[in-house]
PDB file of C-alpha atoms in Angstrom:
ATOM      1  CA  HIS N   1       0.053  -0.133   0.232  1.00 77.00           C
ATOM      2  CA  THR N   2       1.353   3.656  -1.012  1.00 79.00           C
ATOM      3  CA  ASN N   3      -0.169   6.517  -0.281  1.00 77.00           C
ATOM      4  CA  GLU N   4      -2.245   6.898  -3.635  1.00 82.00           C
ATOM      5  CA  ARG N   5      -2.687   2.950  -4.188  1.00 83.00           C
ATOM      6  CA  VAL N   6      -1.975  -0.768  -4.122  1.00 77.00           C
ATOM      7  CA  ILE N   7       0.871  -2.497  -5.552  1.00 80.00           C
ATOM      8  CA  ARG N   8       0.590  -5.783  -6.442  1.00 83.00           C
ATOM      9  CA  SER N   9       4.403  -7.859  -6.560  1.00 85.00           C
ATOM     10  CA  TYR N  10       3.947 -11.225  -8.136  1.00 90.00           C
ATOM     11  CA  MET N  11       7.697 -11.781  -6.838  1.00 92.00           C
ATOM     12  CA  LYS N  12       7.672 -14.100  -4.062  1.00 93.00           C
ATOM     13  CA  PHE N  13       7.836 -12.724  -0.832  1.00 92.00           C
ATOM     14  CA  ASP N  14      11.053 -13.695   0.706  1.00 92.00           C
ATOM     15  CA  GLU N  15      12.618 -12.740  -2.589  1.00 94.00           C
ATOM     16  CA  PHE N  16      10.616  -8.860  -1.883  1.00 89.00           C
ATOM     17  CA  SER N  17      11.182  -9.039   1.488  1.00 92.00           C
ATOM     18  CA  LYS N  18      15.189  -9.013   0.631  1.00 93.00           C
ATOM     19  CA  LEU N  19      15.168  -6.039  -0.692  1.00 91.00           C
ATOM     20  CA  LEU N  20      13.000  -4.099   2.343  1.00 91.00           C
ATOM     21  CA  LEU N  21      14.889  -5.216   4.801  1.00 94.00           C
ATOM     22  CA  THR N  22      17.921  -4.232   5.066  1.00 92.00           C
ATOM     23  CA  ASP N  23      20.166  -1.608   6.630  1.00 89.00           C
ATOM     24  CA  SER N  24      20.125   0.713   3.862  1.00 89.00           C
ATOM     25  CA  GLN N  25      16.124   0.628   4.665  1.00 87.00           C
ATOM     26  CA  PRO N  26      15.803   0.703   8.291  1.00 92.00           C
ATOM     27  CA  GLN N  27      11.662   1.999   8.297  1.00 94.00           C
ATOM     28  CA  PHE N  28      10.892  -1.849   7.215  1.00 95.00           C
ATOM     29  CA  LEU N  29       9.649  -4.251  10.241  1.00 96.00           C
ATOM     30  CA  TYR N  30       8.573  -7.571   9.627  1.00 96.00           C
ATOM     31  CA  CYS N  31       6.021  -7.253  12.108  1.00 96.00           C
ATOM     32  CA  TYR N  32       3.767 -10.435  10.473  1.00 94.00           C
ATOM     33  CA  ARG N  33       3.305 -13.909   8.079  1.00 92.00           C
ATOM     34  CA  ASN N  34       4.191 -12.255   4.519  1.00 90.00           C
ATOM     35  CA  CYS N  35       3.803  -8.480   6.029  1.00 93.00           C
ATOM     36  CA  ILE N  36       6.008  -5.861   6.147  1.00 94.00           C
ATOM     37  CA  ILE N  37       5.076  -2.414   7.260  1.00 95.00           C
ATOM     38  CA  ASN N  38       6.996   1.381   7.030  1.00 95.00           C
ATOM     39  CA  MET N  39       7.348   2.258  10.985  1.00 96.00           C
ATOM     40  CA  ASP N  40       7.407   6.238   9.197  1.00 95.00           C
ATOM     41  CA  LYS N  41       3.879   5.383   8.472  1.00 95.00           C
ATOM     42  CA  ILE N  42       3.102   4.286  11.793  1.00 97.00           C
ATOM     43  CA  THR N  43       0.636   6.798  14.434  1.00 96.00           C
ATOM     44  CA  ALA N  44      -0.413   4.152  16.928  1.00 97.00           C
ATOM     45  CA  VAL N  45       0.452   1.654  18.432  1.00 96.00           C
ATOM     46  CA  ASP N  46      -2.213  -0.896  20.356  1.00 93.00           C
ATOM     47  CA  HIS N  47      -2.151  -4.636  22.062  1.00 90.00           C
ATOM     48  CA  ARG N  48      -1.954  -6.363  18.659  1.00 95.00           C
ATOM     49  CA  ASP N  49      -2.433  -4.062  16.052  1.00 97.00           C
ATOM     50  CA  PHE N  50      -0.218  -0.505  14.471  1.00 97.00           C
ATOM     51  CA  VAL N  51      -2.709   1.912  13.437  1.00 96.00           C
ATOM     52  CA  VAL N  52      -1.251   3.379  10.170  1.00 93.00           C
ATOM     53  CA  GLN N  53      -2.390   6.791   8.961  1.00 91.00           C
ATOM     54  CA  THR N  54      -4.929   5.487   6.799  1.00 88.00           C
ATOM     55  CA  GLY N  55      -6.525   3.803  10.425  1.00 91.00           C
ATOM     56  CA  GLU N  56      -5.794   0.670   9.095  1.00 91.00           C
ATOM     57  CA  LYS N  57      -4.818  -2.034  11.043  1.00 95.00           C
ATOM     58  CA  ILE N  58      -1.650  -3.725  10.449  1.00 95.00           C
ATOM     59  CA  PRO N  59      -1.138  -6.795  12.645  1.00 96.00           C
ATOM     60  CA  ILE N  60       1.389  -7.645  15.136  1.00 97.00           C
ATOM     61  CA  SER N  61       2.792 -11.134  15.522  1.00 97.00           C
ATOM     62  CA  ARG N  62       1.262 -12.760  18.957  1.00 95.00           C
ATOM     63  CA  ILE N  63       5.087 -15.071  18.479  1.00 94.00           C
ATOM     64  CA  ASP N  64       6.788 -12.206  18.415  1.00 95.00           C
ATOM     65  CA  THR N  65       4.463  -9.620  19.710  1.00 96.00           C
ATOM     66  CA  GLN N  66       7.542  -8.352  22.591  1.00 96.00           C
ATOM     67  CA  ALA N  67      10.527  -8.121  19.852  1.00 97.00           C
ATOM     68  CA  ILE N  68       8.904  -6.535  17.210  1.00 97.00           C
ATOM     69  CA  LYS N  69       6.781  -3.426  19.032  1.00 97.00           C
ATOM     70  CA  GLN N  70      10.875  -3.213  20.931  1.00 97.00           C
ATOM     71  CA  GLN N  71      12.011  -3.479  17.074  1.00 96.00           C
ATOM     72  CA  TYR N  72       9.388  -0.501  17.255  1.00 97.00           C
ATOM     73  CA  VAL N  73      10.368   1.596  19.480  1.00 96.00           C
ATOM     74  CA  ASP N  74      14.337   1.617  18.856  1.00 96.00           C
ATOM     75  CA  TYR N  75      13.564   3.155  15.807  1.00 96.00           C
ATOM     76  CA  ARG N  76      11.432   5.637  16.874  1.00 95.00           C
ATOM     77  CA  PHE N  77      14.035   6.774  19.419  1.00 95.00           C
ATOM     78  CA  ASN N  78      16.569   6.786  16.867  1.00 92.00           C
ATOM     79  CA  LYS N  79      15.212   8.343  15.006  1.00 88.00           C
ATOM     80  CA  PHE N  80      14.188  11.333  17.144  1.00 86.00           C
ATOM     81  CA  LYS N  81      17.962  10.694  18.580  1.00 84.00           C
ATOM     82  CA  SER N  82      19.422  12.177  14.590  1.00 75.00           C
TER      83      SER N  82
END
């Protein structure tokens, strides 16, 4: 999803995710099965979901909830610090 539209990819998710989940793209986070979120678009975090600017809720994996939320907090802190 972008601000303007949904872009569909026919590339395998594991190949596509390698393009986004890099040190040069620190704002992207794998948060749920086959779901990567741009942390710059998150406006709120509730118990089980990230809420993005559009109001859409993106689920957070139950297995890794604490680690995923901590990665988001660390990202926001480092961004604030910069």
